[in-house]
Coordinates of C-alpha atoms and ligand atoms in Angstrom, one line a residue:
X666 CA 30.5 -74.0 46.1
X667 CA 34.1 -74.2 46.4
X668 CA 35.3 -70.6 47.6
X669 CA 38.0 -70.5 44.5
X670 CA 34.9 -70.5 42.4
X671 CA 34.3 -67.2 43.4
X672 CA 37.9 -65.4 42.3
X673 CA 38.3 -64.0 38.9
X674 CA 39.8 -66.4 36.8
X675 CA 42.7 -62.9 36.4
X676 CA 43.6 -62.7 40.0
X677 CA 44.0 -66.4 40.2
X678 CA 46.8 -66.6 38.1
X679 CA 48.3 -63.4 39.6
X680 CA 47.9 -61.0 36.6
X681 CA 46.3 -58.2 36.5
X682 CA 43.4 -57.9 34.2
X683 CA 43.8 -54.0 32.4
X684 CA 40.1 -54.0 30.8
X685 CA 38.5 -51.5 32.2
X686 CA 41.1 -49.6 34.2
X687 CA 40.6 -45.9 33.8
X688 CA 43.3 -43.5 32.1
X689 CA 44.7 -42.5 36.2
X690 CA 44.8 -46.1 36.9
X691 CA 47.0 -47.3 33.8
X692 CA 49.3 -44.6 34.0
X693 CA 49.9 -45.6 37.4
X694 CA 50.2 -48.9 36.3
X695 CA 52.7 -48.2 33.6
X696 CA 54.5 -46.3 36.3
X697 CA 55.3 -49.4 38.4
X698 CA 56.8 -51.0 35.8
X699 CA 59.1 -47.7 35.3
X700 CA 57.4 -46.5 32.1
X701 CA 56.0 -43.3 30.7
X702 CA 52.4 -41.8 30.9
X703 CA 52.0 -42.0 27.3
X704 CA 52.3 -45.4 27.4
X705 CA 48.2 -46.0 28.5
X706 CA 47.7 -43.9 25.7
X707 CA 49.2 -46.1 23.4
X708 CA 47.4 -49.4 25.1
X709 CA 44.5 -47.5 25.0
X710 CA 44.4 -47.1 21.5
X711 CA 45.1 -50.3 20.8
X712 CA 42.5 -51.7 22.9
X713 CA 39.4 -50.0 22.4
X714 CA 40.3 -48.0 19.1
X715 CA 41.7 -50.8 17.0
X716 CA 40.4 -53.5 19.4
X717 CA 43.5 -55.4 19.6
X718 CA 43.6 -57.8 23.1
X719 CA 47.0 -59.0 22.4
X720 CA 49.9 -57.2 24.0
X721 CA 52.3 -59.3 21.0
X722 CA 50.8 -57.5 18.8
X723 CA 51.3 -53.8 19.8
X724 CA 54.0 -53.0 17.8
X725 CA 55.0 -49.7 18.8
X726 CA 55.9 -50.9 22.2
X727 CA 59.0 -52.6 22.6
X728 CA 59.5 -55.9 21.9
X729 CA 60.9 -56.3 26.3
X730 CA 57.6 -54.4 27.5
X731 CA 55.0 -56.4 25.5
X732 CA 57.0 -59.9 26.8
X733 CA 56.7 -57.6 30.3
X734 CA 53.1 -56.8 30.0
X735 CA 52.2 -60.4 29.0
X736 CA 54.2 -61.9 32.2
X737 CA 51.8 -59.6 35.0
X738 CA 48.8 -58.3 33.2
X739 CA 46.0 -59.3 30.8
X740 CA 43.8 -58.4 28.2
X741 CA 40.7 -60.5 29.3
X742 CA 36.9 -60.5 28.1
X743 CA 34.1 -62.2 29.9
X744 CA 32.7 -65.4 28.1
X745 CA 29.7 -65.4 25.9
X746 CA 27.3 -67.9 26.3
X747 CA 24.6 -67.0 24.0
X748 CA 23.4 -64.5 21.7
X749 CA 19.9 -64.1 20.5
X750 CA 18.8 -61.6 17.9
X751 CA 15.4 -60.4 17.5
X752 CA 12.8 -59.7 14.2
X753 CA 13.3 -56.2 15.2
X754 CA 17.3 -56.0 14.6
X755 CA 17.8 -55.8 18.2
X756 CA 20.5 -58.5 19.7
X757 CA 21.0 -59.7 23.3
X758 CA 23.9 -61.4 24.5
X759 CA 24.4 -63.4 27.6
X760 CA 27.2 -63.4 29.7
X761 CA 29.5 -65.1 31.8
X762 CA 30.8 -63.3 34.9
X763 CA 31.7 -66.4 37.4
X764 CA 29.8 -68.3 40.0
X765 CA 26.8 -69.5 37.3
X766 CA 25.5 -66.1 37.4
X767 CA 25.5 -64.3 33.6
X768 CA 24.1 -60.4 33.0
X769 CA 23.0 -59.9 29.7
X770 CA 23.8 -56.9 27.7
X771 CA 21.4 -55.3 24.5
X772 CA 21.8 -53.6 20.8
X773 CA 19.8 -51.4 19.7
X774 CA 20.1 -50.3 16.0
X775 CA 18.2 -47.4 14.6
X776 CA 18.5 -45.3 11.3
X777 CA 21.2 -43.2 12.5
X778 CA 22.6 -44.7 16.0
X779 CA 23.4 -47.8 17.4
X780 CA 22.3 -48.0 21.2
X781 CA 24.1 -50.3 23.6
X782 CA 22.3 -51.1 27.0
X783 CA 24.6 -52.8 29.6
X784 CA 24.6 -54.0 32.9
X785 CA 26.1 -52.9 35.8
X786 CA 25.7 -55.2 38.6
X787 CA 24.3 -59.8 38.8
X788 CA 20.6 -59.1 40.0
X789 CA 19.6 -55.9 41.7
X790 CA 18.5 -54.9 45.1
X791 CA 16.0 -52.5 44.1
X792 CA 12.6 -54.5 44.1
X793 CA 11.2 -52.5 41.9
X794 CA 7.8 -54.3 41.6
X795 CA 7.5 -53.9 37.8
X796 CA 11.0 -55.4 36.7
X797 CA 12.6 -58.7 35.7
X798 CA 15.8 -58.2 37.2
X799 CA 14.9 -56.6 41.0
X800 CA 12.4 -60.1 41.1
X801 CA 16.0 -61.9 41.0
X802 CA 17.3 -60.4 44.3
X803 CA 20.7 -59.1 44.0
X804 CA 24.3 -60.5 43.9
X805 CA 27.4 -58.6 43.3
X806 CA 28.3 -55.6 41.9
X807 CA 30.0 -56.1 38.2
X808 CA 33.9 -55.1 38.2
X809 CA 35.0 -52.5 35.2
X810 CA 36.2 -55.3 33.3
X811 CA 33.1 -56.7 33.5
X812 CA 31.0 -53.9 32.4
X813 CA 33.7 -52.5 30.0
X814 CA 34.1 -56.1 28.8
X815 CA 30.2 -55.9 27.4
X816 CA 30.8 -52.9 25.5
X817 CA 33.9 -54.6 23.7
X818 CA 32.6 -57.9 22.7
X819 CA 29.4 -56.0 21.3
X820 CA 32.0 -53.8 19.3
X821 CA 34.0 -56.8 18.4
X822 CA 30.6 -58.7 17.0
X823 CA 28.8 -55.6 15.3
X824 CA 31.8 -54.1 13.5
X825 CA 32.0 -52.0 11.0
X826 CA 28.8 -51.2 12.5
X827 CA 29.2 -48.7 15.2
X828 CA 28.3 -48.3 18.8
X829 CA 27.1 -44.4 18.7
X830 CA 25.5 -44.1 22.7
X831 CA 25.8 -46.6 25.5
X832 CA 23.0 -46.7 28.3
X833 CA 23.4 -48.0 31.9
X834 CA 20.3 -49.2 31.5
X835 CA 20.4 -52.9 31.5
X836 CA 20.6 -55.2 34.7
X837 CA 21.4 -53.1 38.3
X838 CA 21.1 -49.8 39.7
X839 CA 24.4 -48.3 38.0
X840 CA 24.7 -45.5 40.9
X841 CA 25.0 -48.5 43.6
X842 CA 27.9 -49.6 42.2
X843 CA 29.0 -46.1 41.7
X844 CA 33.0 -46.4 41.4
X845 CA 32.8 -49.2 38.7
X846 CA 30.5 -47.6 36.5
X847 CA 32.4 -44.0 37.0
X848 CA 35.5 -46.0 35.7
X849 CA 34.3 -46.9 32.7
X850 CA 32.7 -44.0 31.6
X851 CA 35.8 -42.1 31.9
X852 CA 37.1 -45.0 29.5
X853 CA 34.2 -44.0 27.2
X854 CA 34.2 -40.5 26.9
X855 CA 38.3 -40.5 27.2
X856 CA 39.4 -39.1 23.7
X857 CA 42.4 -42.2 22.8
X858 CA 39.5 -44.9 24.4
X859 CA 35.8 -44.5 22.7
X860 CA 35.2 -40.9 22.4
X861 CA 32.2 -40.5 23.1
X862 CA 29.9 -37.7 23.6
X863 CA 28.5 -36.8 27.4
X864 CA 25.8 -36.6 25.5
X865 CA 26.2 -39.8 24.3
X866 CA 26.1 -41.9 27.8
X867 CA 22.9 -42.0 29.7
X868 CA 23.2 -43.2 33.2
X869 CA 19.5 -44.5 34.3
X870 CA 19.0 -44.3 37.9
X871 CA 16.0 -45.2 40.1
X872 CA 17.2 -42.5 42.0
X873 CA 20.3 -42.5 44.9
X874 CA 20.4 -39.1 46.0
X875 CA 23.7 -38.8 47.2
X876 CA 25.7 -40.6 44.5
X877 CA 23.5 -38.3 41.5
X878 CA 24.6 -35.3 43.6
X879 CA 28.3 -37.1 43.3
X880 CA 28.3 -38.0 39.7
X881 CA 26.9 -34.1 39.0
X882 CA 30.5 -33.1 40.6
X883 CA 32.4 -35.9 38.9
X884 CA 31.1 -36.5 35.2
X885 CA 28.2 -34.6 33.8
X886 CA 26.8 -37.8 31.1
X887 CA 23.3 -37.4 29.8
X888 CA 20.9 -38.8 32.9
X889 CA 17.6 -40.5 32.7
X890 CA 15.6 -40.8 36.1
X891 CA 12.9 -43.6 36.5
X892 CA 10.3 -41.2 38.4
X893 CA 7.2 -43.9 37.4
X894 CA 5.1 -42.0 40.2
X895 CA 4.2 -38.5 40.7
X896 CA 3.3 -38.9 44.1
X897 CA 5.5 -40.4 47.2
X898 CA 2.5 -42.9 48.6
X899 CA 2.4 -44.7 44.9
X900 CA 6.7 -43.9 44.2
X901 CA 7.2 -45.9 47.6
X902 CA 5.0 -49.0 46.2
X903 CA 6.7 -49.3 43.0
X904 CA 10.0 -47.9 43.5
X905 CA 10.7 -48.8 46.9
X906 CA 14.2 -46.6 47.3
X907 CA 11.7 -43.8 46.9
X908 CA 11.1 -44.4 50.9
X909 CA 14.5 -43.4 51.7
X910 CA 14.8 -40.4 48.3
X911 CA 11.3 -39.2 47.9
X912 CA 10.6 -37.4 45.5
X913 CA 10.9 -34.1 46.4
X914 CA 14.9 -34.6 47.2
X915 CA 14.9 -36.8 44.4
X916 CA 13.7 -33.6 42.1
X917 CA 16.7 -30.9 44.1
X918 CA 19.1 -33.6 42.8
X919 CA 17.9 -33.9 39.2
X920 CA 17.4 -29.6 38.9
X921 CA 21.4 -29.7 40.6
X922 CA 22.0 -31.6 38.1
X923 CA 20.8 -30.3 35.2
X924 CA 22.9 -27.2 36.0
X925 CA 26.0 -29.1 34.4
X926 CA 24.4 -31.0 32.0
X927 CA 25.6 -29.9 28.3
X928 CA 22.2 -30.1 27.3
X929 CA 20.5 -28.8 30.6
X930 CA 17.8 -31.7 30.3
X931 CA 17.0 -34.6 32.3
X932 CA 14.6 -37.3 30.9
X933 CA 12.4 -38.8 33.2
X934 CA 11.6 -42.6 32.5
X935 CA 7.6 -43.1 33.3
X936 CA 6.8 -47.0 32.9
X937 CA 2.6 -46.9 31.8
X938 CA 0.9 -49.3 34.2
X939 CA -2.7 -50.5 33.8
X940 CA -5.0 -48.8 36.8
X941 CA -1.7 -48.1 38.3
X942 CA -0.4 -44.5 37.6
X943 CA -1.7 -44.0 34.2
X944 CA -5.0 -41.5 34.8
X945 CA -5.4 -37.9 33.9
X946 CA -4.7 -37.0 37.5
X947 CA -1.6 -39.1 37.4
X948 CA -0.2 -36.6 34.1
X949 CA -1.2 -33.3 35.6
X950 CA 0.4 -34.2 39.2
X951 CA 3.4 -35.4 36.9
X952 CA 3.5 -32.7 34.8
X953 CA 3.3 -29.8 37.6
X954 CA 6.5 -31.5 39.2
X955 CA 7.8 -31.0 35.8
X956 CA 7.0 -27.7 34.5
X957 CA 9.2 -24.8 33.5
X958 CA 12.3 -27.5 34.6
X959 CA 14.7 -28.8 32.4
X960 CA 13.0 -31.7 32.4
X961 CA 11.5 -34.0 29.0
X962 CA 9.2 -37.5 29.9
X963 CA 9.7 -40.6 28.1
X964 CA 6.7 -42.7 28.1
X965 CA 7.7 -46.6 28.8
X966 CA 5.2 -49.0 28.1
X967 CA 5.0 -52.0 30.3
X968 CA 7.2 -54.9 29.2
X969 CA 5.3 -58.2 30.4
X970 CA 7.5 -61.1 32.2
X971 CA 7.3 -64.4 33.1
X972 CA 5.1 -63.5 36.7
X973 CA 4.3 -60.4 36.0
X974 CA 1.0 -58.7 38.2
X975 CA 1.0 -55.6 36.0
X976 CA -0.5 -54.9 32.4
X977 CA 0.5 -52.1 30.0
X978 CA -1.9 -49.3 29.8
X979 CA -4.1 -49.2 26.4
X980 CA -3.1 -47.1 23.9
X981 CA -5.7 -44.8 24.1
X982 CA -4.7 -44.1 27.3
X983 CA -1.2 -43.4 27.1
X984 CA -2.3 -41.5 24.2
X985 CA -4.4 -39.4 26.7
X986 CA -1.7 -39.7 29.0
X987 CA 0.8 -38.3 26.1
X988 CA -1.9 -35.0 25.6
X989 CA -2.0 -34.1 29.1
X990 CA 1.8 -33.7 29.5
X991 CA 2.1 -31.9 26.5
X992 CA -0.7 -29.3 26.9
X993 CA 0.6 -28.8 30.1
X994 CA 4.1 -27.7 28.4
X995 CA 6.1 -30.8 29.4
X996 CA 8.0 -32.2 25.9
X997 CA 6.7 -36.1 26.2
X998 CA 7.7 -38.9 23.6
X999 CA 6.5 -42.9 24.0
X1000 CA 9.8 -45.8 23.8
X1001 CA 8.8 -47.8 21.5
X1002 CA 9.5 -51.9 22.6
X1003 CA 12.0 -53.1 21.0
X1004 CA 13.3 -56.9 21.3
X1005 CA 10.5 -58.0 23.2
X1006 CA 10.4 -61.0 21.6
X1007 CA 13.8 -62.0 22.6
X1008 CA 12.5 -60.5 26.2
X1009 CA 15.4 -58.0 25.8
X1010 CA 13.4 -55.0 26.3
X1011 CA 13.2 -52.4 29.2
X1012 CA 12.5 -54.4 32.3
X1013 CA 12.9 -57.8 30.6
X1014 CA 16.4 -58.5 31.4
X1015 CA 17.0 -61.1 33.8
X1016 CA 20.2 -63.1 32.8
X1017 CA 20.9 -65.6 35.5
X1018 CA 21.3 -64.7 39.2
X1019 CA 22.9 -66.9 41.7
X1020 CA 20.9 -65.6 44.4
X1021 CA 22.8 -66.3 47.3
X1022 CA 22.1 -63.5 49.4
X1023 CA 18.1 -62.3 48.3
X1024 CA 18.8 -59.3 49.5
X1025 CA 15.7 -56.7 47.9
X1026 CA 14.8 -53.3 49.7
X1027 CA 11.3 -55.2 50.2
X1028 CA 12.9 -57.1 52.5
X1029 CA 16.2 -55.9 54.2
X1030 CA 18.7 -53.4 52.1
X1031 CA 20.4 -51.3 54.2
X1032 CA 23.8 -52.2 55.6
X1033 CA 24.5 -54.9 52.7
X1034 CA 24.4 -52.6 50.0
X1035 CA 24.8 -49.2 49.5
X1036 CA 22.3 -46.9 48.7
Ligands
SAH2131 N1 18.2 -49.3 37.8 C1 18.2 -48.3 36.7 C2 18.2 -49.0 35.3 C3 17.0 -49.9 35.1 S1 16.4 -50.3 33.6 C4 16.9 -47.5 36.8 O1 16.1 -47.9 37.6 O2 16.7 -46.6 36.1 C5 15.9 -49.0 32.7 C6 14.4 -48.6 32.7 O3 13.5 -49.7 32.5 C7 14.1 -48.0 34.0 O4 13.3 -46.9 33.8 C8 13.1 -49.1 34.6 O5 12.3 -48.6 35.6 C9 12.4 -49.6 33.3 N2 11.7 -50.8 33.5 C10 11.9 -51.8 34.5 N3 11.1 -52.8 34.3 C11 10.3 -52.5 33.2 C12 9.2 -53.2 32.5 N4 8.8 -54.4 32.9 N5 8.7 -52.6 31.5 C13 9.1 -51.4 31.0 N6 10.1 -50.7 31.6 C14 10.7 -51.3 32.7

């Protein structure tokens, strides 16, 4: 592959691409070009509130600093390739980022919210054994733009509908490609961007100590934790970071956490696999990590792929599964699929991963990518 394949199309001409950049960065921005702070208020506006990608057409800046802003910056989103919606209501697009790799990115509508899961990095490093998207091996973090750039062509597609929450949730580890993802949720919970709610933006994490204990100092969102295992020998099969975080560290984290969360509660994300870790043992050793914590458990059934080894548990057994947590005092609810049949449910993503490097924690993580 010629190595020019592999610069964003923005830097190649020389502009800047602004999707994405947090509040700091654009008033910086606007600083080198001898403006005013207020101005990345006013772009910001434009661009997420009213959705406007052309600078010609912001009309309450000058006529000289939108012909400015055109000459060294740009308003660019990532290309679409496809879009698939499912029986369900739930739609799945797929998308360009450069080098024939494409992350996909997932809507969820319900009675009274619309759910957006996006991506955060081409491929993940993970290996979790249960999931589409750590069987592709892992290629690049995605820039702001990139991940911000999801979130506005869903808008752009579903409106008037809205986008209520947005979970990190879809392809990648969000906390390894900490600073990107920190940039845009300051972008989404900044008051002239999206507004949203901390509440509102769930980071899911398979669990990086260090950057959980960061993001607790740096922006107290809603946080899900895929525990999957209430014990460290099964945690290190099937959520192989869990060697380097058990779970016991893993747990001071989420408690540390929970002291700044607005609503004091972290879910934890417990995928339901056959003869795996769904017995009765398997609830009471989860539920006695969990109880009296500000903890709730979110049941995942197992979402099949194309060379899959697991099944999902029977019903009757997450059922049981379901009892055991709640007698012992843990709240407990079941995720119901949703989009499986456009394979754009949890665990299902897999977009398309140019897998250069194959690097997976299974084999060799450490020193290539940060954990
Ligand atoms: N890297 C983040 C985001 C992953 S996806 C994390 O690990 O949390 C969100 C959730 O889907 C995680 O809880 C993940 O473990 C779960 N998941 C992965 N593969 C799955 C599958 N095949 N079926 C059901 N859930 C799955």
């Amino acid at each position: 592959m010629p190595a020019d394949t592999l610069v964003e199309p923005a830097l190649k001409a020389g502009k800047r691409n602004l999707l994405g950049s947090p509040p700091d960065e654009l008033v910086e921005f606007f600083g080198s070009l001898n403006q005013k702070p207020f101005r990345a208020r006013q772009l910001m506006r434009w661009l997420y509130q009213r959705k406007v990608l052309d600078f010609g057409a912001m009309t309450d800046l000058s006529a000289g600093l939108r012909a400015e802003l055109a000459a060294v910056a740009e308003l660019t989103l990532p290309r679409v390739l496809s879009v698939e919606a499912s029986a369900d209501g739930t739609r799945k697009w797929l998308i360009d980022v450069g080098g024939a790799q494409a992350v996909e990115t997932v809507f969820i509508p319900e009675p009274n919210r619309g759910t957006l899961c996006v991506s955060s990095q081409a491929g993940c490093a993970l290996d979790c054994a249960f999931c589409a998207t750590g069987q592709q091996g892992f290629n690049r973090n995605l820039t702001a733009a990139e991940i911000l750039g999801q979130v506005m062509i869903a808008s752009l597609e579903l409106a008037p509908t809205p986008i209520t929450n947005i979970v990190f949730m879809g392809m990648g580890e969000p906390l390894a490609n900490y600073d990107n993802v920190v940039k845009v949720v300051k972008l989404l919970l900044d008051d002239f961007s999206f507004g949203l709610s901390r509440r509102r933006v769930t980071i899911s994490t398979a669990g990086l100590v260090p950057q959980l204990l960061r993001l607790a100092k740096e922006c107290n969102i809603a946080l899900a934790v895929s525990l999957h295992a209430p014990i460290d020998e099964l945690r290190d099969k099937l959520v192989p970071i869990n060697r380097i975080h058990p779970i016991a560290k893993l747990l001071d984290a989420c408690w540390q956490y929970a002291e700044v969360l607005a609503s004091r509660q972290v879910t934890f994300e417990y995928i339901m696999l056959q003869g795996v870790n769904d017995s009765t043992l398997h609830a009471k050793q989860l539920a006695k990590l969990l109880v009296n914590r500000p903890a709730k458990v979110n049941l995942i059934p197992f979402n099949p792929f194309p060379g899959s080894e697991f099944r999902c548990s029977e019903p009757a057994i997450i059922d049981q599964f379901i009892q055991t947590l709640r007698s012992s005092g843990i709240v407990a609810t079941i995720r119901r699929a949703r989009g499986d049949d456009i394979a754009a449910a949890c665990g299902q993503l897999a977009g398309r991963v140019n897998d250069r490097r194959k690097v997976k924690l299974g084999d060799k993580l450490l020193g290539v990518v940060s954990v």
